[in-house]
Coordinates of C-alpha atoms in Angstrom, one line a residue:
X10 CA -29.2 -9.3 -0.3
X11 CA -27.7 -12.8 0.4
X12 CA -24.2 -13.6 1.6
X13 CA -23.2 -17.2 0.9
X14 CA -20.5 -18.0 3.4
X15 CA -18.3 -20.8 4.7
X16 CA -18.8 -21.2 8.4
X17 CA -15.0 -21.4 9.0
X18 CA -13.3 -19.4 6.2
X19 CA -11.5 -16.3 7.6
X20 CA -12.2 -14.3 4.4
X21 CA -15.9 -15.0 4.7
X22 CA -15.7 -13.9 8.3
X23 CA -14.3 -10.6 7.3
X24 CA -17.2 -10.0 5.0
X25 CA -19.7 -11.0 7.7
X26 CA -18.0 -8.6 10.1
X27 CA -18.5 -5.7 7.8
X28 CA -22.1 -6.7 7.1
X29 CA -22.8 -6.6 10.9
X30 CA -20.9 -3.4 11.5
X31 CA -23.0 -1.7 8.9
X32 CA -26.2 -3.2 10.4
X33 CA -27.2 -4.4 7.0
X34 CA -30.2 -6.7 6.9
X35 CA -29.1 -9.7 4.8
X36 CA -29.6 -13.4 4.6
X37 CA -26.4 -15.3 5.5
X38 CA -26.4 -18.7 3.9
X39 CA -23.8 -21.0 5.5
X40 CA -22.7 -23.9 3.3
X41 CA -19.9 -26.5 2.8
X42 CA -17.5 -25.0 0.2
X43 CA -16.6 -28.6 -0.9
X44 CA -20.3 -29.1 -1.8
X45 CA -21.8 -25.7 -2.9
X46 CA -25.5 -25.5 -3.3
X47 CA -27.0 -25.5 -6.8
X48 CA -28.5 -22.0 -6.5
X49 CA -25.0 -20.6 -5.7
X50 CA -23.3 -22.5 -8.6
X51 CA -25.8 -21.0 -11.0
X52 CA -24.6 -17.5 -10.1
X53 CA -21.0 -18.3 -9.2
X54 CA -19.8 -21.4 -11.1
X55 CA -16.7 -21.5 -8.8
X56 CA -18.8 -21.8 -5.7
X57 CA -16.3 -19.8 -3.8
X58 CA -16.9 -18.3 -0.3
X59 CA -17.9 -15.6 0.3
X60 CA -20.3 -14.7 -2.5
X61 CA -22.6 -11.7 -2.2
X62 CA -25.8 -11.6 -4.2
X63 CA -27.9 -8.4 -4.5
X64 CA -30.5 -8.4 -7.4
X65 CA -28.4 -8.8 -10.5
X66 CA -25.1 -8.2 -8.8
X67 CA -22.8 -11.1 -8.0
X68 CA -19.6 -10.5 -6.1
X69 CA -17.2 -13.3 -5.0
X70 CA -14.1 -11.7 -3.7
X71 CA -14.0 -10.9 0.1
X72 CA -12.2 -7.6 -0.3
X73 CA -14.4 -6.4 -3.1
X74 CA -17.5 -7.4 -1.1
X75 CA -16.2 -5.4 1.9
X76 CA -15.5 -2.3 -0.3
X77 CA -18.9 -2.6 -1.9
X78 CA -20.8 -2.8 1.4
X79 CA -18.9 0.2 2.7
X80 CA -19.9 2.3 -0.4
X81 CA -23.4 0.9 -0.7
X82 CA -24.1 1.6 3.0
X83 CA -22.0 4.7 3.8
X84 CA -22.9 5.0 7.5
X85 CA -20.9 4.3 9.5
X86 CA -18.0 4.8 7.1
X87 CA -15.2 2.2 7.4
X88 CA -12.8 3.9 5.0
X89 CA -11.5 7.4 5.6
X90 CA -13.0 9.9 3.2
X91 CA -10.0 11.3 1.5
X92 CA -8.5 9.4 -1.5
X93 CA -5.0 9.2 -0.2
X94 CA -6.0 7.6 3.1
X95 CA -8.3 5.2 1.3
X96 CA -5.5 4.2 -1.1
X97 CA -3.1 3.7 1.8
X98 CA -5.7 1.5 3.6
X99 CA -6.1 -0.6 0.5
X100 CA -2.3 -1.0 0.2
X101 CA -2.1 -2.1 3.9
X102 CA -5.0 -4.6 3.5
X103 CA -3.2 -6.0 0.4
X104 CA 0.0 -6.4 2.5
X105 CA -1.9 -8.1 5.3
X106 CA -3.3 -10.5 2.7
X107 CA 0.1 -11.2 1.3
X108 CA 2.1 -11.4 4.5
X109 CA -0.4 -12.9 7.0
X110 CA -3.3 -14.5 5.2
X111 CA -1.1 -16.3 2.8
X112 CA 0.8 -17.9 5.8
X113 CA -2.6 -18.7 7.4
X114 CA -3.6 -20.6 4.3
X115 CA -0.3 -22.5 4.3
X116 CA -0.8 -23.5 7.9
X117 CA -4.4 -24.7 7.2
X118 CA -3.9 -26.4 3.9
X119 CA -0.2 -27.6 3.6
X120 CA 1.7 -30.4 5.0
X121 CA 3.0 -30.6 8.6
X122 CA 6.6 -29.5 7.8
X123 CA 5.6 -26.4 5.8
X124 CA 2.9 -25.7 8.3
X125 CA 5.4 -25.5 11.2
X126 CA 7.6 -23.1 9.2
X127 CA 4.6 -20.9 8.3
X128 CA 3.4 -20.9 12.0
X129 CA 6.8 -19.6 13.1
X130 CA 6.8 -16.9 10.3
X131 CA 3.3 -15.8 11.0
X132 CA 3.9 -15.5 14.8
X133 CA 7.1 -13.6 14.3
X134 CA 5.6 -11.2 11.7
X135 CA 2.6 -10.4 13.9
X136 CA 4.7 -9.9 17.0
X137 CA 7.0 -7.5 15.0
X138 CA 3.9 -5.3 14.5
X139 CA 3.3 -5.1 18.3
X140 CA 4.4 -1.4 18.4
X141 CA 1.7 -0.6 15.8
X142 CA -1.0 -2.4 17.8
X143 CA 0.1 -0.5 20.9
X144 CA 0.3 2.9 19.3
X145 CA -3.4 3.7 18.7
X146 CA -6.8 2.2 19.6
X147 CA -7.2 0.6 16.2
X148 CA -4.7 -0.6 13.6
X149 CA -2.8 2.5 12.5
X150 CA -5.9 4.6 13.2
X151 CA -7.9 6.3 16.0
X152 CA -11.1 5.1 14.2
X153 CA -12.4 1.6 13.6
X154 CA -11.9 0.7 9.9
X155 CA -12.0 -2.0 7.2
X156 CA -8.4 -2.8 8.2
X157 CA -9.6 -4.0 11.6
X158 CA -12.3 -6.0 9.9
X159 CA -9.5 -7.7 8.0
X160 CA -7.2 -8.4 11.0
X161 CA -9.7 -9.5 13.6
X162 CA -10.8 -12.8 12.0
X163 CA -7.2 -13.8 11.6
X164 CA -6.4 -13.0 15.2
X165 CA -9.5 -15.0 16.3
X166 CA -8.1 -18.1 14.7
X167 CA -4.6 -18.0 16.1
X168 CA -5.2 -20.0 19.3
X169 CA -6.9 -22.8 17.4
X170 CA -3.8 -23.3 15.2
X171 CA -1.4 -23.1 18.2
X172 CA 0.0 -19.6 17.8
X173 CA 0.5 -17.5 20.9
X174 CA 1.0 -13.8 20.3
X175 CA 1.0 -12.6 23.9
X176 CA 3.6 -10.0 24.7
X177 CA 4.9 -8.5 27.9
X178 CA 2.8 -5.3 27.4
X179 CA -0.2 -7.3 26.0
X180 CA -0.4 -4.9 23.1
X181 CA -1.8 -7.3 20.6
X182 CA -4.2 -9.2 23.0
X183 CA -5.5 -5.8 24.3
X184 CA -6.2 -4.7 20.7
X185 CA -7.8 -8.1 19.9
X186 CA -10.1 -8.0 22.9
X187 CA -11.3 -4.5 22.0
X188 CA -12.4 -5.8 18.6
X189 CA -13.7 -9.1 19.8
X190 CA -15.9 -7.2 22.3
X191 CA -17.7 -5.3 19.6
X192 CA -21.3 -6.3 19.2
X193 CA -20.9 -6.7 15.5
X194 CA -17.9 -9.0 15.8
X195 CA -19.9 -11.2 18.2
X196 CA -22.8 -11.3 15.8
X197 CA -20.5 -12.1 12.9
X198 CA -19.3 -15.4 14.4
X199 CA -20.7 -18.6 13.0
X200 CA -21.5 -21.5 15.4
X201 CA -18.3 -23.2 14.1
X202 CA -16.2 -20.1 14.9
X203 CA -17.7 -19.8 18.3
X204 CA -16.5 -23.3 19.1
X205 CA -12.9 -22.4 18.1
X206 CA -10.5 -22.4 21.1
X207 CA -11.2 -19.5 23.4
X208 CA -9.3 -16.7 21.8
X209 CA -6.5 -14.7 23.3
X210 CA -7.0 -14.9 27.0

């Protein structure tokens, strides 16, 4: 199994996090998405990151890769077992992608004026979820799940783009530190991600 991954892409980071949580032995091939290697382009002509290769299987959507890894390596499970809970988790991840990751992309890849507006919106949206972060050890759950694998890489990047999400009760930073202190999260970091501004002190 090989995971082709950008060293800085948050979506790739999510897939790497799941890989390490599962303890899966795989080769992680870091590459520059603006100059994908030929062997990747032969399998995924778009050269997008992340791309997972296992024998004849080629997957190149972060969320599909995460789901596949959870089903392919069932222990420890990162989705709850019943269909209703799994469906709700998928809906929540979709909303996080639409509400938070879309704004992150705008901050990273749009002009200064739009970026400033997106920063304000992202900060306010995350802060509005502070009661959810405070309510349970993990995001809307007592157990670590794929949802946390989606949220953590985004929170890790906030200081490097100038977004402060500290609150009087430190609900979000306490949550973030719980996830960042997991051995799998530390192993999931590329060298470039380790060099990002020290997260959420």
